[in-house]
Amino acid sequence: MAWQRAASLESIPENGVLGVEIAGTPVALYRLKDEVYATHGVCTHALALLAEGFVEDGKIECPLHQGVFDIRSGKALCAPLTRDLQTFAVKVEGGEVFVALDQSAHEAGEKRPEESTLENAAATGGVVVIGAGQAAAAAIIAMREAGFGGTIDLIGDEPHPPYERPPLSKEMLSGQGGGPLYRLTEEDATRQKVKLHLGIRAAAVDSAAQTVRLDDGTTLSYGALLLTTGGRARRLTVPGTDLPNVLHLRTIEDAAAIDRAFGNASDVCIIGGGFIGLELASAASARGLAVTLLEREAEIMSRLLPASLGRVFRKLAQQHQVDLRLNADVRAIVERGRRLGIDAGGEIIEADLVLVGIGLEPELDLAQTAGCQCAGGIVVDADGRTSVPRIWAAGDCALHHIESGNRALRLESWHNAEEQGDAAGRSIAGVTATARKAPWFWTDQFSLNIQMLGLVGAGDLVAHSGVPGAAPGAVYRTIDRNSGRLTGVVAFSKTKAIREARAELEKEGPFDLAAAGAQLLNAISASEEINLEVGDMNANPPLSITTRYVWPKEGLRRIPDWVYTDQTIYEREIERIFQGRTWNYVALECEVPNPGDYIRSNVGPTPVVVSRAEDGTIHVFENRCAHRAAEFCRELSGNAKEFVCPYHQWSYDLKGNLAGVPFRRGVDGKGGMPKDFHNADHGLRRLNVTTHRGVVFASYRPDMETLQEYLGPEILAEFEATFDGRKPRLLGHYRHTLPGNWKLYHENLKDPYHATLLHTFLVSFGLLVAGNKSLMLADPTGRHGVMASAKSDKSVSSESKNEMRAYREGMELADPRLMNFIEEFDSPWSVTMATIWPNLIIQREMNTLGVRQIVPTGPHEFIMKWTMFGFEGDDEEMTRHRLRQGNLMGPAGFLGLEDNEAIKFVQDGMQHVPNGNHLVELDPAVAMGTSDTLISEAAIRGMYQHWRQEMGL
Amino acid sequence: MTRPLSTPVVADARLEAVLLRHEIETFNTAYAVTLDEQRLMDWVELFTDDALYVVLSRENFDRGLPVGLIYCENKGMIRDRAFALRETAMFAPRYLRHMIANLSVFEEASDGTITARANYVVLQVLFDRPDATLHQVGTYYDKFRRTADGLRLAERRCVYDNLLVPNALCIPV
């Protein structure tokens, strides 16, 4: 025996506990009257130091979850404990306490009852337990403790022996390799003479024959059957639930998968604001992930807790930067490149990972086929008996039995599994159940241990005492509205309150709030909070954007003017669209053919430089010096070896890296940059770049899908019909401002209706008539489109003519070469206008080719930059033909000037009419998207479907 | 050898230059008036049959890029431009003032082509705004030829400096 000095006797408080460490082992020393005892210093349940616990009546209560151990024997006395505490031998010599880690305290504690052949319910044929969870383990232990000596067969469809589920949403998600906590190990099973059938499902129960058939073909007969079948994680019923990285939590494997996924994700969206959802949020937050939590109801946990108490939990999460959204109606989960998008009622929330925590569906199939009465759970009495003789049920699948009330509810908790399992086990063994304790529950969130005792009703009154909010020490009591009785206590990191509450809950009659120093809370609902905002424009936080901007009730058939005229909306577009998940056109490669070539460009309104580096790669970075924000590149295009900001001569290489800072080390040892200044940290802001067929795109998002994925196959095909593999050759630019909202330009090219009506030139000279073969294509998201038509050689039919008031016979061009179409593309269309969200139009107007780049400058104006091109290999006549046909387009083009004027007129029309709407009703047969008639606005509706999603409006 | 008195004798090259300059200035004034009054079909008649009329940005001009806002390779295309604007184009009504100044006249080539250059400004007034806006500012690079009807433009390249065209160029410059 190796005695080691542990402490001086007097350092251990009388009737108290002292924590020490002996040879690396935490040890708790207790002084009860004149005796000193030693136990292992850490609770057997969760990681908590017993030295911080509470000593009373020879017992130590763990500070974390209120587990109580007998100090002398180490015996675990109550839930949540399942394992005894290790004890150590102690001696006291000369005021010094010595501990022997290699020897337990003297043999203490009661011996197990001898196994008996007691006549009991199961004696006629052994016990079969279906479902190897915690309730099963508790029942088996109780049966054996009660002296049941018959056979026990335990069937579980998971490959694991019974384990505890609370760590799955806590310790096991810490990224620290926390393993499962088994409630009944295989060794325990051997010792308890339990035959395990793991990884096997029970296929059927025949309650008349008293047999269970397993799906491996085995049939077991039973004297008593215990159903501890638990449940399954409820799944969303929306599209996309089966995508990878949409995870649920129920099993060890689920927890391991989430733990791994946390390691690879930077943000997570959690669906469901219950205890599991909040614990997942807490675990993700602790791992450094950005967390969005979506709750369908107006307050979290609204079916479990009064709203004012749900609000406390919500505020706690919000204080820890959880973006918690109420009334979130999840409609679909979609792939967004390598990320996921959660369509939550008009807004797409992006995340690397989606966790679904929307509750448990009890596994009732076997109970129902066995004939057990079920009502959202298996109906049981206080002993766990079902309505069918010789069948018991316990745990998550069983209803909670309440003696007095007629409330039917299931308690999905560790404590309930233990209690019900224990009661059923004793009952099966023929022993009357011991008195049940009040339901008890704990949750660990954001470093707080929150415990709940009693049965809280969602309609109860709530009284608060102690520290406000969700701070450690805050205590909430729930009071039945009718009787005034205390129904439950919720304590934030204050176990003492829970200990005291056991007595409070047993008291008859109305609870004396004043005596407890508690005050009733007003029932503040989330909707009332919003009303407060509406009443006060200066409210902080300000009125939410979704409250201020309400889409017309007609849906996409109307577009409100604020879409085009509002500064706040415009700024949100910059953030969510141009700097969001989009590929933005920035250049043609032929504009920067050689190393060192550069042009100025824009992504949204933001000026960028497109540059070709020495190695031939193309780079896009902000035209804003990392030092003092100067827009350093002033030439429209050029060739450079480096970029130097003229203000303080900071220089950057062709990839946007900071190369030089003048006087970085100061002069004469004075001034200069701090020592920890590294050039690598202060480069220009660089964008993600991709090119396809000579067209350069940039994105603020580093995780963009490929351009091909972004366009989708149909739009890609049209893109590649114009950029057909020949190398584009630059012919020149036009630039113009346009006093209209930038989206009107997209709409104009998703509006084939206007083509024959506004552009009478087209009709007058037979370029486009309503009978021409045509298509208005939209991609599935609605954001991209292609307006296409095929030039008709047929003369205009009289029917079409009448529709077209502008058609005039006898109008001829002096130089009809303008209208010639030289076949050069592998496409059925002679004209295509592709609108590539958010800033590109690809024009193929017969043989005049151009890309148009939208540069928004405010809600009321944008700049359009046109880059006209031909192809290498064009002869001089072909180039001239393209230039001649160019008269159709651009700010002086026969068609182009009319579009610009019409869009200006639209913006003008919105200036002085408050609260106006646009009418977008054409082609009601097509709700949105692709239409094969020109007399349609379905593509505009499709675009706004997408816009609203991106904008969350 | 004596000259008939009725035939004026112009032997002074400086006087020749003054007269040519005056002739071109007179032409440019008439050109401006025609456009100010938006008499587009009359404007067509100020060009030779093979005239080149291009409106292009200083940006393209300086880089040798050919794209123009308006690109007419012959009088037929100029006529088509005028005709289409008059008959089919939709744009807001407006008043325009064309100012042409700083004329430089270069030598007259052996084929009679006169090279000249002038600056131009187009002011535009829309009916709902009090101000006249500087709609375009640039330089004409011209080639004139004498015809039976007088001086005509064989080439006018209107190179504009304000690269960002304000919305639309509806009437030629």
Tab-separated table of C-alpha atoms in Angstrom, chain A residues 591 636-637 730-739 758 760-761 764-765 808 811-817 863 868 879-880 883-884 886-887 889 891-894 897-898 900-902 904-905 908, chain B residues 52 57 59-60 63-77 79-94 126 128 160 162-170:
chain	number	residue	atom	x	y	z
A	591	GLU	CA	-8.607	42.841	-73.458
A	636	LEU	CA	-8.896	52.488	-68.463
A	637	SER	CA	-6.361	49.977	-69.705
A	730	LEU	CA	-11.772	43.329	-79.444
A	731	LEU	CA	-13.476	45.889	-81.686
A	732	GLY	CA	-14.101	48.595	-79.118
A	733	HIS	CA	-16.309	49.873	-76.317
A	734	TYR	CA	-19.284	52.051	-75.677
A	735	ARG	CA	-20.126	53.283	-72.255
A	736	HIS	CA	-23.194	55.095	-71.156
A	737	THR	CA	-25.088	56.002	-68.059
A	738	LEU	CA	-28.728	55.088	-67.805
A	739	PRO	CA	-31.010	56.871	-65.368
A	758	LEU	CA	-41.182	49.479	-78.900
A	760	THR	CA	-40.841	49.466	-84.698
A	761	PHE	CA	-37.604	49.494	-86.657
A	764	SER	CA	-40.778	47.981	-90.266
A	765	PHE	CA	-37.798	46.262	-91.819
A	808	ARG	CA	-45.242	49.987	-92.953
A	811	MET	CA	-40.136	51.007	-96.196
A	812	GLU	CA	-36.785	49.890	-97.461
A	813	LEU	CA	-33.232	50.478	-96.457
A	814	ALA	CA	-30.931	52.199	-98.897
A	815	ASP	CA	-28.186	49.892	-97.693
A	816	PRO	CA	-29.928	46.612	-96.800
A	817	ARG	CA	-26.619	45.002	-95.816
A	863	ILE	CA	-23.448	52.553	-66.087
A	868	MET	CA	-17.965	44.766	-78.948
A	879	THR	CA	-15.389	43.084	-89.434
A	880	ARG	CA	-17.065	45.866	-91.416
A	883	LEU	CA	-19.583	47.322	-87.444
A	884	ARG	CA	-22.400	48.156	-89.879
A	886	GLY	CA	-23.615	47.640	-84.801
A	887	ASN	CA	-25.875	50.542	-85.767
A	889	MET	CA	-27.246	48.537	-80.781
A	891	PRO	CA	-26.756	54.159	-76.917
A	892	ALA	CA	-27.175	55.456	-80.468
A	893	GLY	CA	-28.420	52.192	-81.946
A	894	PHE	CA	-31.766	52.003	-83.639
A	897	LEU	CA	-31.421	54.130	-77.879
A	898	GLU	CA	-35.079	53.192	-77.601
A	900	ASN	CA	-32.432	53.341	-72.904
A	901	GLU	CA	-35.164	55.911	-73.340
A	902	ALA	CA	-37.916	53.485	-72.332
A	904	LYS	CA	-35.538	56.068	-68.272
A	905	PHE	CA	-39.265	56.645	-68.738
A	908	ASP	CA	-39.220	58.681	-64.234
B	52	LEU	CA	-17.812	57.926	-94.112
B	57	SER	CA	-15.208	57.572	-78.441
B	59	GLU	CA	-11.029	55.799	-76.043
B	60	ASN	CA	-11.532	53.724	-79.200
B	63	ARG	CA	-6.450	52.756	-79.403
B	64	GLY	CA	-7.228	52.262	-83.070
B	65	LEU	CA	-10.429	50.374	-82.289
B	66	PRO	CA	-13.072	50.847	-84.967
B	67	VAL	CA	-16.344	50.571	-83.067
B	68	GLY	CA	-18.558	53.629	-83.271
B	69	LEU	CA	-21.851	54.664	-81.776
B	70	ILE	CA	-22.852	55.403	-85.337
B	71	TYR	CA	-21.020	53.779	-88.238
B	72	CYS	CA	-22.006	54.750	-91.786
B	73	GLU	CA	-19.871	53.682	-94.714
B	74	ASN	CA	-21.777	55.594	-97.397
B	75	LYS	CA	-24.507	58.114	-97.963
B	76	GLY	CA	-27.070	55.306	-98.196
B	77	MET	CA	-26.358	54.337	-94.621
B	79	ARG	CA	-29.824	58.274	-95.234
B	80	ASP	CA	-31.000	55.081	-93.506
B	81	ARG	CA	-29.937	56.540	-90.195
B	82	ALA	CA	-31.897	59.741	-90.805
B	83	PHE	CA	-34.910	57.925	-92.185
B	84	ALA	CA	-35.095	55.379	-89.381
B	85	LEU	CA	-34.725	58.046	-86.708
B	86	ARG	CA	-37.488	60.074	-88.308
B	87	GLU	CA	-39.867	57.238	-89.066
B	88	THR	CA	-39.379	54.633	-86.386
B	89	ALA	CA	-37.304	55.793	-83.452
B	90	MET	CA	-38.881	56.504	-80.097
B	91	PHE	CA	-37.152	59.014	-77.875
B	92	ALA	CA	-38.168	61.904	-75.723
B	93	PRO	CA	-38.506	65.263	-77.481
B	94	ARG	CA	-35.573	67.584	-76.928
B	126	LEU	CA	-35.134	68.083	-72.033
B	128	ASP	CA	-38.807	68.690	-67.767
B	160	TYR	CA	-16.215	62.383	-78.376
B	162	ASN	CA	-17.164	62.276	-72.636
B	163	LEU	CA	-16.803	58.518	-72.727
B	164	LEU	CA	-19.931	57.965	-70.676
B	165	VAL	CA	-22.717	58.869	-73.058
B	166	PRO	CA	-25.622	60.343	-71.073
B	167	ASN	CA	-28.302	57.718	-71.671
B	168	ALA	CA	-28.680	57.859	-75.442
B	169	LEU	CA	-27.502	59.705	-78.505
B	170	CYS	CA	-30.680	60.197	-80.480
